[in-house]
XYZ file of C-alpha atoms in Angstrom:
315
model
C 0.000 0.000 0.000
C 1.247 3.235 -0.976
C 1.036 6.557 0.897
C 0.920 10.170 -0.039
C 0.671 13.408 2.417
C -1.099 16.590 1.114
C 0.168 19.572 3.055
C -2.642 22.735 2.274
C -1.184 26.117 2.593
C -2.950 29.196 2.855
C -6.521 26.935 3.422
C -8.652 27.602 6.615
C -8.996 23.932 7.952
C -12.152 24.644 8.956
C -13.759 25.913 5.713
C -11.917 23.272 3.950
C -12.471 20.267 5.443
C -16.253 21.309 6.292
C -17.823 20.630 10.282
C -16.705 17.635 11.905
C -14.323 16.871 9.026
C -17.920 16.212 6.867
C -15.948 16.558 3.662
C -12.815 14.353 3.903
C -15.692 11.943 5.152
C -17.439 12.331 1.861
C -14.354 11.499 -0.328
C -13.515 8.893 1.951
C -16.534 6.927 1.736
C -16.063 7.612 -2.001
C -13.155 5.796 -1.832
C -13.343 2.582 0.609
C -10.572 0.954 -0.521
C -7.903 3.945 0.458
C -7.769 5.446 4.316
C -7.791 9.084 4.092
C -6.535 10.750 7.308
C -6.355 14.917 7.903
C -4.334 15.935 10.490
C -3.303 19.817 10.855
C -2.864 21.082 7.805
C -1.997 18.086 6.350
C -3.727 15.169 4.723
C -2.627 11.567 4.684
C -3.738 9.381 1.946
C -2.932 5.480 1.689
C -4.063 3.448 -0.656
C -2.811 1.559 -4.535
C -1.481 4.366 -6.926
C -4.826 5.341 -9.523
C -6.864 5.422 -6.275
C -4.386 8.038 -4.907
C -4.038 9.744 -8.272
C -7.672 10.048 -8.010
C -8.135 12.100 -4.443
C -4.928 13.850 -4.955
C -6.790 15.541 -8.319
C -10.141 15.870 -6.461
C -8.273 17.400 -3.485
C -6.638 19.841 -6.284
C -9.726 20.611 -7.758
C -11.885 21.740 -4.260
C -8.532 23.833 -3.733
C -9.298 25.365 -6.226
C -12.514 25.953 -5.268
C -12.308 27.158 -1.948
C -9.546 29.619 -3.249
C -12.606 30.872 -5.597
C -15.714 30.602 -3.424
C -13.788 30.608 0.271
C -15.377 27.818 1.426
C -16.297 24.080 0.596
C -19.574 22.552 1.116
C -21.094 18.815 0.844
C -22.598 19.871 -2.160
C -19.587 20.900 -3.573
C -17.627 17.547 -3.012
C -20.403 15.296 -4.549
C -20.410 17.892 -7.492
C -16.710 17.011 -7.954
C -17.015 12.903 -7.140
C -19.578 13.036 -10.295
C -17.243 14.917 -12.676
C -19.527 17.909 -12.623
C -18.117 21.353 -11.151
C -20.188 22.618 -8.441
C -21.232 25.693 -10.097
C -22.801 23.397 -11.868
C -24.216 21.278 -9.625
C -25.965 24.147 -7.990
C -27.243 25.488 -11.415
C -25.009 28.864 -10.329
C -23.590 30.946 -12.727
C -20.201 33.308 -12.312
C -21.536 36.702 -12.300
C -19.446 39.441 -13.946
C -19.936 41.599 -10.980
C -18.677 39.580 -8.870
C -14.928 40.573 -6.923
C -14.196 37.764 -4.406
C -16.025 35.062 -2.541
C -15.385 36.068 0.921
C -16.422 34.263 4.394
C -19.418 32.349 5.121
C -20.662 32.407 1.648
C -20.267 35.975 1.521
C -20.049 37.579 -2.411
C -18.527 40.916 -2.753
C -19.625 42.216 -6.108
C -19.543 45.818 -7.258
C -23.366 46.520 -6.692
C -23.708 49.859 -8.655
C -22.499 51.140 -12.628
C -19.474 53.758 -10.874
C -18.745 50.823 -8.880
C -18.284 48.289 -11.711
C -16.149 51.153 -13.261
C -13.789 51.269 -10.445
C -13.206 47.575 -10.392
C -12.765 47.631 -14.508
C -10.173 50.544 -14.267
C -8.701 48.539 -11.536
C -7.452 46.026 -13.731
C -6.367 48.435 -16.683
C -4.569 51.363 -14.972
C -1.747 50.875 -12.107
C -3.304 54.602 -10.179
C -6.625 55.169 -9.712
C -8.502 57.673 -7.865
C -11.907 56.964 -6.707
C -13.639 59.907 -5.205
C -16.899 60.102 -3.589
C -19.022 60.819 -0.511
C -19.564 58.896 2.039
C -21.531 55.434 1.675
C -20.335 54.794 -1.960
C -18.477 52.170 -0.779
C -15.212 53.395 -2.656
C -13.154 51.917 0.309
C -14.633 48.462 0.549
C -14.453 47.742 -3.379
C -11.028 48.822 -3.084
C -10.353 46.771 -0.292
C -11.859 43.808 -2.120
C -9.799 43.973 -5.430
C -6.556 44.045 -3.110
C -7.568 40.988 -1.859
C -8.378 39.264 -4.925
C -5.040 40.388 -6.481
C -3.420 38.626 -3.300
C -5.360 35.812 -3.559
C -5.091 35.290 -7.025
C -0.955 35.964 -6.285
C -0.911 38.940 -8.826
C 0.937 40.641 -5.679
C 3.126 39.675 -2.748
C 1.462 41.861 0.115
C -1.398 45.042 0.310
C -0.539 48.060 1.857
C -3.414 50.006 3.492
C -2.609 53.517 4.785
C -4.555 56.530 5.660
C -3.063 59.843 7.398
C -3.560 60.827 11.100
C -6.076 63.790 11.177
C -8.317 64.056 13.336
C -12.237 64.105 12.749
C -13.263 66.586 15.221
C -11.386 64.619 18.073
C -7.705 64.622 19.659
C -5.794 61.901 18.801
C -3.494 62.929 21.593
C -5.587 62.009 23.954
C -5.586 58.387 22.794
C -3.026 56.205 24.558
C -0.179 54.257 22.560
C 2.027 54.846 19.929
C 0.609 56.388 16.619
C -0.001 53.286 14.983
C -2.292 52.214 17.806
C -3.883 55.861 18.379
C -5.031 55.853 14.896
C -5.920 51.671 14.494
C -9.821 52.841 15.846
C -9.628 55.049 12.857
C -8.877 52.225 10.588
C -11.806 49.918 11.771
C -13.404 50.438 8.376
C -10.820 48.704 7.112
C -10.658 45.881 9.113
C -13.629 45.466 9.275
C -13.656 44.730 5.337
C -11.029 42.701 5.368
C -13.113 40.604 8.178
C -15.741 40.195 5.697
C -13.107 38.963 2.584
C -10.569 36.592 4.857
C -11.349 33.883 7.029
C -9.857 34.951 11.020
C -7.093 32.458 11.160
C -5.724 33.351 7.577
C -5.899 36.795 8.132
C -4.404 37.136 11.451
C -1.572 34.931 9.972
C -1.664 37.904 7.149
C -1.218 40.706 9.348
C 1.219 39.027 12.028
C 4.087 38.335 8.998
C 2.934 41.480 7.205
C 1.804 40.060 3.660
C -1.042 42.222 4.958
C -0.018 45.929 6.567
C -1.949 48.847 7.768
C -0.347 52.096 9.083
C -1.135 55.415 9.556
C 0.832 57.466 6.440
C 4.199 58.720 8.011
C 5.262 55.140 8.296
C 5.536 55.122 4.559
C 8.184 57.846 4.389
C 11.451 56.772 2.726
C 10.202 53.281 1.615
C 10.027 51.912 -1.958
C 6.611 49.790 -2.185
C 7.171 46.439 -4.979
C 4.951 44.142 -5.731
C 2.384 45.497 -3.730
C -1.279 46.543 -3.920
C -1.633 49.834 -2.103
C -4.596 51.315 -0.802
C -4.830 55.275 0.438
C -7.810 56.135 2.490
C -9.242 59.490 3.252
C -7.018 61.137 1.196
C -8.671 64.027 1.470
C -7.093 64.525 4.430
C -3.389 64.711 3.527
C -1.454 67.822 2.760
C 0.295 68.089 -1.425
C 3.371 66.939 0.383
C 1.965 63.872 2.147
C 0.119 62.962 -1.225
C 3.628 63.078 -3.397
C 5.436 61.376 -0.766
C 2.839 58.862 -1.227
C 2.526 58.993 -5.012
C 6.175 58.092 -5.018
C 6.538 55.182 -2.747
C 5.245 52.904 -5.868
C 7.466 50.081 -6.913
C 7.872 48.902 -10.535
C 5.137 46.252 -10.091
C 2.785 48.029 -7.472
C -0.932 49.044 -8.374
C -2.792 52.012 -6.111
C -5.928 52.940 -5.476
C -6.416 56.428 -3.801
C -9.908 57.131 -2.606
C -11.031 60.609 -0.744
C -14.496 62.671 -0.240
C -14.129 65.912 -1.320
C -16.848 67.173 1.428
C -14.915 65.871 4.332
C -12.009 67.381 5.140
C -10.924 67.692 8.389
C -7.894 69.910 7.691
C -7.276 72.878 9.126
C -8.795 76.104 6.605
C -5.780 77.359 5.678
C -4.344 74.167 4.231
C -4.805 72.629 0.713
C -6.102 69.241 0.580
C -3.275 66.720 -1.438
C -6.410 64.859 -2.885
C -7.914 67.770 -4.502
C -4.412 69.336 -5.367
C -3.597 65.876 -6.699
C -6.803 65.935 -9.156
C -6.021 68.980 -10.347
C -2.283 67.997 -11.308
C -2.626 64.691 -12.921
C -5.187 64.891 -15.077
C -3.967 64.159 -18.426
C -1.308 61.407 -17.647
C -1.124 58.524 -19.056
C -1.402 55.626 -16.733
C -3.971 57.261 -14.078
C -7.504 56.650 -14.460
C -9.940 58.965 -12.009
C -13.787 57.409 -11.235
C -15.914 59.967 -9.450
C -18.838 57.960 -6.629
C -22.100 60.017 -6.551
C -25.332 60.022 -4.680
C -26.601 57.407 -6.544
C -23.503 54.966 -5.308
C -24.609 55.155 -1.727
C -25.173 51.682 -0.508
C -26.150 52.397 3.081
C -29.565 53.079 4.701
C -31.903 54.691 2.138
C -31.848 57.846 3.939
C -28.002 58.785 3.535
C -28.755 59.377 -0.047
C -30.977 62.170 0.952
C -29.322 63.528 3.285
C -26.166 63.634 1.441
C -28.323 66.129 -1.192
C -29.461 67.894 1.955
C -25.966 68.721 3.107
C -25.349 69.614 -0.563
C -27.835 71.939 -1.207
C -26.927 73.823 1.879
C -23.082 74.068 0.824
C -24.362 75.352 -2.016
């Protein structure tokens, strides 16, 4: 009897294996004649050499899936015993829309046309700006087609930054070091990133730094490579902050910069580096700009209208 191991990197266990180890029990019972044992992250497989052949390409092919979808079901597995793909199975179609598969099921797909034209410049421009008011959800598509460039290893790491100004309240009041005075700030963020990668695999992101998110002075001075870099609130930086910024980018790093125009929490006498930014660019090659409106807002109903509300008065 012969005897392969199957070591699965970058796979929550959990997700993977389904409760209770439900899926390795489906393929097992598939396959009587082999013994089929997952320990850690590893998976033990003995048996004569077709049967092995056999899991070892089924085992490939729900990789594959749960690197897609972010998750394996029952459903799934009998969809692949049968030779038919579980999209399949499940009469699903791939949606166009759609950016990643994140936890629990969860689909992230750009939900409005501005949206749709973020992700699509996304892929053909290495800069983009993606300005908007609040609720547009500039941040969280952003976030997503970071992750999906990690996932899909178009990029080694994703760099998330945003600077440290204050909304109205003193971050020197805060206890800690900057990074951790301006983390609560940053929740947004996580939180995303919560919704796109399971706990473990994420943790294990930020802990080795393949995922990294600072507050914008801890970029000075650094060359950023093969990275996917995300600026938040850059409404909020000063022309200088915004070139030091603009010229961290590596040979093979993509940004996205994204910023509301209406809320800046600068002080009156100084220029905002987002707007100065706009203003400068336009015209090069290379830099695509997608402006978010009112009819982008994905929260509660009523933000759209009072959005126009603040408007009009500004007006």
């Amino acid at each position: 009897m012969l005897e392969k191991i199957i070591t699965l990197e970058d796979v929550s266990m959990v997700d993977f294996l389904g409760i209770h180890n439900t899926n390795i029990r489906e393929v097992a019972a598939a396959f009587p004649q082999s013994k089929i044992i997952s320990r850690g992250n590893e998976i033990r497989i003995q048996g004569t050499a077709p049967e092995i052949m056999k899991i070892t390409e089924l085992l490939d092919s729900l990789v594959v899936h749960y690197q897609k979808y972010g998750k394996v079901t029952n459903d799934n597995v009998r969809g692949y015993l049968t030779g038919i793909t579980a999209t399949q199975a499940k009469h699903v179609e791939d949606d166009d829309d759609v950016i990643i598969y994140g936890n629990k099921g969860l689909v992230v797909k750009a939900k409005t046309p501005n949206q749709k034209l973020l992700v699509e410049q996304a892929y053909k421009y290495d800069l983009v700006f993606a300005v908007g008011p609040a609720g547009t959800g500039k941040t969280y598509t952003a976030v997503a087609i970071a992750v999906r460039a990690l996932k899909n290893k178009e990029v080694r790491k994703i760099i998330i930054t945003r600077p440290a100004v204050e909304a109205g309240e003193n971050l020197g009041f805060l206890p800690g070091d900057l990074k951790e005075k301006i983390d609560p700030y940053l929740r947004p963020i996580y939180d995303a990133l919560d919704d796109m990668i399971a706990p473990e695999k994420l943790k294990l992101y930020l802990e080795s730094r393949v995922i990294e998110i600072a507050p914008l002075a801890y970029m000075r001075g650094r060359t950023l490579n093969n990275a996917f870099i995300l600026l938040d609130e850059a409404q909020n930086t000063t022309p200088m902050q915004m070139k030091m910024f603009l010229t961290r980018m590596g040979p093979s790093s993509k940004a996205i910069i994204t910023g509301d125009k209406s809320q800046i929490d600068l002080p009156k006498n100084q220029k905002s580096g987002l707007i100065d930014s706009l203003n400068l660019l336009k015209g090069i090659k290379g830099i695509s700009f997608v402006e978010l409106d009112g009819s982008d807002v994905v929260r509660h109903r009523l933000v759209k209208d009072i959005l126009a509300a603040y408007e009009k008065s500004e007006q």
